[in-house]
CSV table of C-alpha atoms in Angstrom, one decimal:
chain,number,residue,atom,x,y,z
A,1,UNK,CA,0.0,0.0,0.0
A,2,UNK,CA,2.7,2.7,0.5
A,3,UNK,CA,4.7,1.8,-2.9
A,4,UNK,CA,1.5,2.5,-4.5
A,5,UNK,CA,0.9,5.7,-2.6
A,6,UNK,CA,4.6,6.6,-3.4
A,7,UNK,CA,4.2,5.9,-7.0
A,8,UNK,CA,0.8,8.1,-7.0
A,9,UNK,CA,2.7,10.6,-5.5
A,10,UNK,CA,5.4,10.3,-8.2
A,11,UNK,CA,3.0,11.0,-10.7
A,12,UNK,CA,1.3,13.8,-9.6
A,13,UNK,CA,4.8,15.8,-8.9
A,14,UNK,CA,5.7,14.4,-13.0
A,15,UNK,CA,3.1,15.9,-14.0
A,16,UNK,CA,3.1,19.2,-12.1
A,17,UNK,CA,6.8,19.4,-13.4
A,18,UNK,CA,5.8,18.7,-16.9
A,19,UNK,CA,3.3,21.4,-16.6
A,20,UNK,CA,5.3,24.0,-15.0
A,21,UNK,CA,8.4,24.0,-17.4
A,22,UNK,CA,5.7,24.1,-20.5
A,23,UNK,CA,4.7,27.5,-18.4
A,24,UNK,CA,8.4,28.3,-18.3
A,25,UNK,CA,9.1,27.8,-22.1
A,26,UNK,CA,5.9,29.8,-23.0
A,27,UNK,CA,7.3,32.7,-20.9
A,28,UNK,CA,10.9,32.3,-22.3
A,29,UNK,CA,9.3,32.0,-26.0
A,30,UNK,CA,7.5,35.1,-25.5
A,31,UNK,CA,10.6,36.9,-23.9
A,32,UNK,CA,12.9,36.2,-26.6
A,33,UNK,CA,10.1,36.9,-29.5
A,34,UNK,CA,9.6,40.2,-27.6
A,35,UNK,CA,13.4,40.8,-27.8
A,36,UNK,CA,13.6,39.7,-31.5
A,37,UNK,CA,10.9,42.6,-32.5
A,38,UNK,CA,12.3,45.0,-30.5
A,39,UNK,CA,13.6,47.7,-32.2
A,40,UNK,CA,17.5,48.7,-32.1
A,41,UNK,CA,18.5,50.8,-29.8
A,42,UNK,CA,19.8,55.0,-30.8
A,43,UNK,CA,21.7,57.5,-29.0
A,44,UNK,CA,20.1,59.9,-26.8
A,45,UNK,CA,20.8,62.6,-28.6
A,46,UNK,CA,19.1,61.5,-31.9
A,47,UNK,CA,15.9,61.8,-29.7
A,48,UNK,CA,16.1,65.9,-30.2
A,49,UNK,CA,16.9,66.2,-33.9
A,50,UNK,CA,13.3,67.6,-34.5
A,51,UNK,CA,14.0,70.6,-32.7
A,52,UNK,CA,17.9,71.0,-31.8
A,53,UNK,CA,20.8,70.2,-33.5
A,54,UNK,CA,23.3,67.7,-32.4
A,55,UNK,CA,25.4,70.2,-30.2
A,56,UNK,CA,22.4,71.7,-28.7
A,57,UNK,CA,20.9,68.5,-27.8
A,58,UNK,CA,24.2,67.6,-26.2
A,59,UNK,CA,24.6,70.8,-24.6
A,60,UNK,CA,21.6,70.3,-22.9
A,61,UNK,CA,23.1,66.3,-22.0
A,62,UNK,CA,25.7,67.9,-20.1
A,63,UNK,CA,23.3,70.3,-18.5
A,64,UNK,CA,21.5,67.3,-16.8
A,65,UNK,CA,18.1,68.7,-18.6
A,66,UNK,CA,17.5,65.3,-20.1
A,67,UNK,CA,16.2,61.8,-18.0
A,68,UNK,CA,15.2,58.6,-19.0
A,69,UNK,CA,12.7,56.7,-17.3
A,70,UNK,CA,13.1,59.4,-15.0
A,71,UNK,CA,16.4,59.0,-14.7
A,72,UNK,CA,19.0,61.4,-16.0
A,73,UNK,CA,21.1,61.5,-18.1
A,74,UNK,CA,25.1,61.7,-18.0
A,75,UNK,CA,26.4,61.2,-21.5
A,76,UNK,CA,25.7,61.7,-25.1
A,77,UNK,CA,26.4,57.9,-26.2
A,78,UNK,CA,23.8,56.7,-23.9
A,79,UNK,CA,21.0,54.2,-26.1
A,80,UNK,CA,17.4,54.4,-25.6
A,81,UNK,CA,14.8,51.6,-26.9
A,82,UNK,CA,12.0,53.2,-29.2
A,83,UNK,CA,8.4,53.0,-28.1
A,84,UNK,CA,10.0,51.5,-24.5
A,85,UNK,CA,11.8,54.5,-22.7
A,86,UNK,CA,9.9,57.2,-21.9
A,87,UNK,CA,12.6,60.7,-23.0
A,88,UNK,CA,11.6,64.1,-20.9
A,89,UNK,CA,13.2,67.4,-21.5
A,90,UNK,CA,13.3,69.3,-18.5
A,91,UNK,CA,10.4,67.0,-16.8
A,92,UNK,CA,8.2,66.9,-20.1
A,93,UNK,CA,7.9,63.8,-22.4
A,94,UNK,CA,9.5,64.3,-26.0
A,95,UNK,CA,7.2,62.7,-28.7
A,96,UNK,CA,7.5,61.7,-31.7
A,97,UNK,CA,10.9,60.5,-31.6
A,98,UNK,CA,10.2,57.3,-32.9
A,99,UNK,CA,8.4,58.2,-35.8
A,100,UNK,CA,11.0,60.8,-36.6
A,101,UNK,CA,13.9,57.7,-36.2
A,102,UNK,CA,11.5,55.6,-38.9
A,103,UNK,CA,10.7,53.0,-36.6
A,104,UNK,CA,7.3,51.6,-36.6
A,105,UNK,CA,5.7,49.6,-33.4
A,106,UNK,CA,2.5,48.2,-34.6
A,107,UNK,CA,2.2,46.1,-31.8
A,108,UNK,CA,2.3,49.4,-29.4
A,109,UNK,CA,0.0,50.7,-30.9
A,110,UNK,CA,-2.6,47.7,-30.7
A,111,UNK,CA,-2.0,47.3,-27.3
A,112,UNK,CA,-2.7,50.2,-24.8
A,113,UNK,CA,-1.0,48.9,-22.1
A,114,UNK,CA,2.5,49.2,-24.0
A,115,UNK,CA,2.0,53.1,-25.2
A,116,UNK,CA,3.7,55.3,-22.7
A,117,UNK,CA,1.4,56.9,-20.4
A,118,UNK,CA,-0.6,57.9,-24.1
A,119,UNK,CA,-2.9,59.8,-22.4
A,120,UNK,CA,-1.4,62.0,-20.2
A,121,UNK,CA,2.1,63.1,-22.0
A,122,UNK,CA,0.5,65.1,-24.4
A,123,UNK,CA,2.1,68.8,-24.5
A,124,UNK,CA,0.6,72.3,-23.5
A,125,UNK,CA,2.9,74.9,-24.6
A,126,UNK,CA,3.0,78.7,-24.5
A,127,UNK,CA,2.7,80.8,-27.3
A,128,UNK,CA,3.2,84.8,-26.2
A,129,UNK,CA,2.9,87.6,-28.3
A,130,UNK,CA,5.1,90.6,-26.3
A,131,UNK,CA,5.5,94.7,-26.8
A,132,UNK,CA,8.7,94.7,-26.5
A,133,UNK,CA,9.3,97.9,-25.3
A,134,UNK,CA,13.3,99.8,-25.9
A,135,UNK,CA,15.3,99.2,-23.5
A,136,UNK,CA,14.6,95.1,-22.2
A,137,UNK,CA,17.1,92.8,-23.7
A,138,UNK,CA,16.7,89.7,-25.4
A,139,UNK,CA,17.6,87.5,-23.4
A,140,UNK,CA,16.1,84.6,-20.6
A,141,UNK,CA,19.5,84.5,-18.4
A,142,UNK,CA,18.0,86.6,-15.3
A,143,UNK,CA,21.0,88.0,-14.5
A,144,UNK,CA,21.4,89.8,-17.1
A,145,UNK,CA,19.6,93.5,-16.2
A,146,UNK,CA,16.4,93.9,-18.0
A,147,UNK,CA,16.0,90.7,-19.2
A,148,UNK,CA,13.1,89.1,-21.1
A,149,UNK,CA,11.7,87.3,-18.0
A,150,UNK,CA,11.8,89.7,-15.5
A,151,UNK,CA,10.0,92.3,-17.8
A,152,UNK,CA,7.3,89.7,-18.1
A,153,UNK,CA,6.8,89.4,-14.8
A,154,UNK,CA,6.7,92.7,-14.1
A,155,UNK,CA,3.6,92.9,-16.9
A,156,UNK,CA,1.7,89.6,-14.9
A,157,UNK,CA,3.0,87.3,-17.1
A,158,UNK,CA,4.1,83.7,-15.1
A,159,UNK,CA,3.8,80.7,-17.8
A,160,UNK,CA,3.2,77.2,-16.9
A,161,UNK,CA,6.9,76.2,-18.3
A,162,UNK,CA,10.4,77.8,-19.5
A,163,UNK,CA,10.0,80.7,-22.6
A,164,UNK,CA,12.3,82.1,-24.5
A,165,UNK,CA,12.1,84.2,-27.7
A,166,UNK,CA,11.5,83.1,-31.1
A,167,UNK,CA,14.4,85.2,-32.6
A,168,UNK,CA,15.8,88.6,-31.3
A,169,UNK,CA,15.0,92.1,-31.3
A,170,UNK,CA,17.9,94.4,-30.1
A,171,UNK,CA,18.1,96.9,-26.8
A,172,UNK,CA,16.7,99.9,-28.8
A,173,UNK,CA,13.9,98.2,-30.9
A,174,UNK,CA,10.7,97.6,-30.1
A,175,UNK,CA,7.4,95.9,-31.3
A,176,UNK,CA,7.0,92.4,-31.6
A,177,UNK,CA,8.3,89.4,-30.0
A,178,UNK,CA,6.8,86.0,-29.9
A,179,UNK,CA,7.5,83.7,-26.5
A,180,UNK,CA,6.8,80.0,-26.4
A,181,UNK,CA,8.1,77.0,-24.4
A,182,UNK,CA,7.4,75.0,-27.5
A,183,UNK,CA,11.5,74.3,-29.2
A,184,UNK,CA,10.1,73.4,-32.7
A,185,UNK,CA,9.0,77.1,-33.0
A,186,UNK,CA,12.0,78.9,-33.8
A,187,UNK,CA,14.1,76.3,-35.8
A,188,UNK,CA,10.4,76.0,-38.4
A,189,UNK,CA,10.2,79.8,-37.9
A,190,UNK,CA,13.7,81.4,-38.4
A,191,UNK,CA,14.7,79.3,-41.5
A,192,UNK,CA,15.7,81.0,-44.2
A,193,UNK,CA,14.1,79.1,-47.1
A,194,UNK,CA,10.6,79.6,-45.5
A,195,UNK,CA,11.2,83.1,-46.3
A,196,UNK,CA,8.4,84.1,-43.2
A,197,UNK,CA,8.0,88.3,-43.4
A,198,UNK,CA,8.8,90.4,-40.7
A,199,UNK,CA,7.8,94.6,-41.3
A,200,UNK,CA,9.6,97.3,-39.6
A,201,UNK,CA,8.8,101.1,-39.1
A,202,UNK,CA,12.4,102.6,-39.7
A,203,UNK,CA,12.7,106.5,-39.0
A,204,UNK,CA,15.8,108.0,-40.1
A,205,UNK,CA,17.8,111.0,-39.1
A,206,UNK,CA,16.7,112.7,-42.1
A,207,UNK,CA,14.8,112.5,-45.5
A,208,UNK,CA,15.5,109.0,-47.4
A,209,UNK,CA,15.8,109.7,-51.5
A,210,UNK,CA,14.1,108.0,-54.0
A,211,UNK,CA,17.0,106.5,-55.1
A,212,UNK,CA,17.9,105.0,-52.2
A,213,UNK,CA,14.4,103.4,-51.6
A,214,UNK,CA,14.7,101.6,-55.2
A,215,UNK,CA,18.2,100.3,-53.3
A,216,UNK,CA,17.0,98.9,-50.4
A,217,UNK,CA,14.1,97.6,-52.4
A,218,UNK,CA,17.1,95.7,-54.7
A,219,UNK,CA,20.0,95.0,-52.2
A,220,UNK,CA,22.7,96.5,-50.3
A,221,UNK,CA,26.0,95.2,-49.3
A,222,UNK,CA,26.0,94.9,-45.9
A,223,UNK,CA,28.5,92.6,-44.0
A,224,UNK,CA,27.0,90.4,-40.7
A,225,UNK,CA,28.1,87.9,-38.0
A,226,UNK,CA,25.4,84.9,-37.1
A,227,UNK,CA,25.3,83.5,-33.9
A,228,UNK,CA,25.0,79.6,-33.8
A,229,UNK,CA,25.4,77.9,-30.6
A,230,UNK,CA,26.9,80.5,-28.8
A,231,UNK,CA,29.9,80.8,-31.0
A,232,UNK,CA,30.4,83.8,-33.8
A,233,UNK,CA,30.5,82.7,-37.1
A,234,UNK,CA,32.9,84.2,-39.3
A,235,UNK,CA,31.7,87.8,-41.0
A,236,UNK,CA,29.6,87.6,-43.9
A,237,UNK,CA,29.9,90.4,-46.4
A,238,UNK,CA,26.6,89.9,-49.1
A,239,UNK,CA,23.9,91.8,-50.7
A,240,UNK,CA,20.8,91.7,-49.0
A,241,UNK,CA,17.9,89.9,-50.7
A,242,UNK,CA,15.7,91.9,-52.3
A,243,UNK,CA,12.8,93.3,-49.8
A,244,UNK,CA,9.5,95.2,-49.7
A,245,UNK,CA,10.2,99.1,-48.9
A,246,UNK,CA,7.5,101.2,-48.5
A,247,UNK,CA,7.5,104.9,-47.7
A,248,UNK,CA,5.3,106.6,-45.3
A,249,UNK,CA,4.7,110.3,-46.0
A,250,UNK,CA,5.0,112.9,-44.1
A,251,UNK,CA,2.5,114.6,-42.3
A,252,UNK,CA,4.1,118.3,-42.9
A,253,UNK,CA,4.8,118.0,-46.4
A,254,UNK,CA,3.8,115.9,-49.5
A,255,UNK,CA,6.7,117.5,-51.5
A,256,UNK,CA,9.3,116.5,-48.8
A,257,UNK,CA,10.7,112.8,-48.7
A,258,UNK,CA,10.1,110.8,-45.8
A,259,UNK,CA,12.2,110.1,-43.0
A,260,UNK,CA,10.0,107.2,-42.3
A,261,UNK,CA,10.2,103.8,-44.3
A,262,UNK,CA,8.1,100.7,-43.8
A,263,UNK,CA,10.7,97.5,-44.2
A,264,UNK,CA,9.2,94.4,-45.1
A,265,UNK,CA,12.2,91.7,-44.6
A,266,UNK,CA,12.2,87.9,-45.3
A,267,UNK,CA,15.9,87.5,-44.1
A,268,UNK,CA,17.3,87.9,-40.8
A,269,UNK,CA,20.4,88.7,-40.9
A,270,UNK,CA,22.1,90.5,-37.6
A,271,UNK,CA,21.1,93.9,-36.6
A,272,UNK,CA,20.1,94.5,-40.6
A,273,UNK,CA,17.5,97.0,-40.7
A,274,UNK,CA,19.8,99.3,-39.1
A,275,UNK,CA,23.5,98.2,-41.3
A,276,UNK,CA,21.1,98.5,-44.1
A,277,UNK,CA,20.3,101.9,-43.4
A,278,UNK,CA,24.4,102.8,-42.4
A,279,UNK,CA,25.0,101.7,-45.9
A,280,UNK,CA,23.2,104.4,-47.3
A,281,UNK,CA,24.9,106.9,-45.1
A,282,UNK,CA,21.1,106.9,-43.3
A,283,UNK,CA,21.6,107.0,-39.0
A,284,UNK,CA,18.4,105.2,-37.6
A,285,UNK,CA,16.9,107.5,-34.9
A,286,UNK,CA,14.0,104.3,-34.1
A,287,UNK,CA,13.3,101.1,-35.4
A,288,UNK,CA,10.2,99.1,-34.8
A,289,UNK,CA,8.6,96.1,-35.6
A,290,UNK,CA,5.1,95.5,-36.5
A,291,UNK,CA,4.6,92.4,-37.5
A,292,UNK,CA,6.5,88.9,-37.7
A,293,UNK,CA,5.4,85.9,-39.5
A,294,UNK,CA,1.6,87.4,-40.1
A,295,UNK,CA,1.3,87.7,-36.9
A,296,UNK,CA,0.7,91.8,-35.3
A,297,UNK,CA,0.8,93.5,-31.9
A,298,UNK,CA,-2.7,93.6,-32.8
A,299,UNK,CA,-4.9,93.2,-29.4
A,300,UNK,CA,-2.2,94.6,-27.5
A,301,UNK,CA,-2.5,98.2,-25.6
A,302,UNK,CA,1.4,99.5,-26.4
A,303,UNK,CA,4.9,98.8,-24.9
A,304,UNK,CA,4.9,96.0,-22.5
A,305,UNK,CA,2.0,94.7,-23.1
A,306,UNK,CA,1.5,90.7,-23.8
A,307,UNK,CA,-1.0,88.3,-24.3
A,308,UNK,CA,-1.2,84.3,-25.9
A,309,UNK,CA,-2.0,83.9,-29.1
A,310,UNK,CA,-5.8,83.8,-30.3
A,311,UNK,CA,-7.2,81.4,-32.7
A,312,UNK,CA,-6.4,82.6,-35.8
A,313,UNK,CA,-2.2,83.6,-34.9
A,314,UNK,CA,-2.3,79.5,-33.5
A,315,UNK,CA,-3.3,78.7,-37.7
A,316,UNK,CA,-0.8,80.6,-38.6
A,317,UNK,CA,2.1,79.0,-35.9
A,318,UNK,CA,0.2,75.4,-36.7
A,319,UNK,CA,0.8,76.1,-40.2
A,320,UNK,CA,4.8,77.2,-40.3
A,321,UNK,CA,5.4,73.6,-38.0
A,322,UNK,CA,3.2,71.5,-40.5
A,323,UNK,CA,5.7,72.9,-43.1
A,324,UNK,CA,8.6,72.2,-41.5
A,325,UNK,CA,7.8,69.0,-40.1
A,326,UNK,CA,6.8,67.9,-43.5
A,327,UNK,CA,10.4,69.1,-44.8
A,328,UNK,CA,12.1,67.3,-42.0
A,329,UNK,CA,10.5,64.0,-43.0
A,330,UNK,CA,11.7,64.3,-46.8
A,331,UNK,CA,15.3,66.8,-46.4
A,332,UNK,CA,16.7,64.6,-43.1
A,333,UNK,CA,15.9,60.9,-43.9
A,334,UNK,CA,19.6,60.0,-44.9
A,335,UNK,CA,20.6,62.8,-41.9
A,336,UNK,CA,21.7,60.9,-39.1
């Protein structure tokens, strides 16, 4: 009798043995067809292309502004796993990374529970338009005096996130400066291929001549540094591209010529209004600027003043990063 309860017992443990390793090759199958289809890993810093270049985004490595999986991150060769890590930029999630990088994860996308927290990382950014008045720099770094952010705050404006200009107005101009915490803005923005027109109200120190209207209107030789990076470029020395002058008369005279022009620029080369103007032997007295990109001071009371963008500004901003995100899908494929 107890040989044939031992033998029973034999049985029963053969078969719950037998049972448990066909459990433990179904999970081991499943693990290494998981690892199979999961895509290769890319460096970190490939994760930014869409909105920073390759020493920006590692600039901002070695600023410790990047995590993953909440987690930061400490160097530029560090791999991430498409549709698996989760990136953030200074606590919010990147997206579209993936898509950008030409990977595909069908499976994510039929299953819920492997999309990364899809219902909550989507985005909210700001999008300002500012009075800049003369006199605030253009600048975010708070200890420079009259900075961009301080002036804000002074005017009641405190954003849900970091802002920063798109572009640059100098000391001693004024009008109008866009804000956002969105980084696609000013790279889709500030190209020079999109050619996006930004008018200026020049007054000079006195009467501009025909002749030197028709100039402006067809180029002048002025010579420029860009800024990438925060280094200085070499000096460029090249006409201007041709450019929308318009004069505005003046209120005492019809027969005198006008010390005020109306600039309408699709370049934006450094301080140019004003080295266009020096070219001529012409001394700007004020400079300001009325419109960028379509988009007016419109709805604002004068210098100062700031509010977010309405409905119809937001088509035009949706608009210039449609454009540029469909250029980055075709120009950048063979990129990185």
């Amino acid at each position: 009798m107890f040989g044939e309860r031992t033998r029973q017992y034999r049985r029963r443990l053969l078969l719950h043995l037998r049972s448990l390793a066909s459990i433990l090759i179904a999970i081991l199958s499943c693990q290494i067809h998981a690892f199979s289809q999961s895509p290769e890993p890319i460096r970190i810093n490939k994760v930014l292309k869409k909105t920073h270049s390759r020493r920006q985004a590692d600039q901002l490595i070695a600023d410790g502004r990047l995590s993953v999986n909440n987690e930061p991150v400490h160097s530029a060769g560090q791999r991430v796993i498409p549709y698996r890590d989760v990136i953030r930029l200074d606590g919010r999630i990147v997206e579209g990374w993936e898509e950008l990088n030409h990977f595909n994860d069908e499976s994510s996308k039929r299953d819920p529970h492997n999309q990364k927290e899809t219902q909550t990382k989507a985005l909210v950014f700001d999008y300002i338009k500012y009075w800049k008045p003369i006199g605030v720099t253009c600048t975010t770094d708070r200890r420079i005096r009259d900075n961009l952010i301080d002036a804000l705050r002074l005017e009641g404006c405190n954003p849900n996130s970091r802002i920063f200009p798109v572009g640059r107005l100098d000391k001693e101009t004024s009008g109008i400066l866009l804000m956002t915490s969105d980084g696609r803005l000013p790279n889709a923005s500030l190209r020079g291929k999109y050619k996006h027109p930004k008018t200026y109200i020049v007054k000079a120190n006195r009467p501009v001549a025909d002749e030197d209207v028709q100039r402006l209107r067809d180029g002048v030789v002025i010579t420029t540094v860009a800024q990438r990076d925060g280094n200085r470029a070499k000096p460029l020395t090249a006409p201007t591209l041709p450019c929308t002058v318009r004069v505005v008369p003046s209120s005492k005279s019809v027969n005198l010529n006008s010390r005020v022009l109306e600039i309408t620029l699709v370049e934006g080369r450094n301080r140019q209004v004003r080295k266009m103007m020096e070219a001529l032997g012409y001394r700007v007295l004020g400079l300001h600027r009325k419109s960028f990109m379509e988009i007016t001071l419109d709805g604002l009371e004068g210098d100062g003043d700031w509010c977010h963008l309405n409905e119809n500004e937001m088509n035009i901003v949706q608009r210039v990063l449609d454009r540029a995100e469909h250029d980055d899908t075709i120009d950048m494929r063979d990129v990185w």
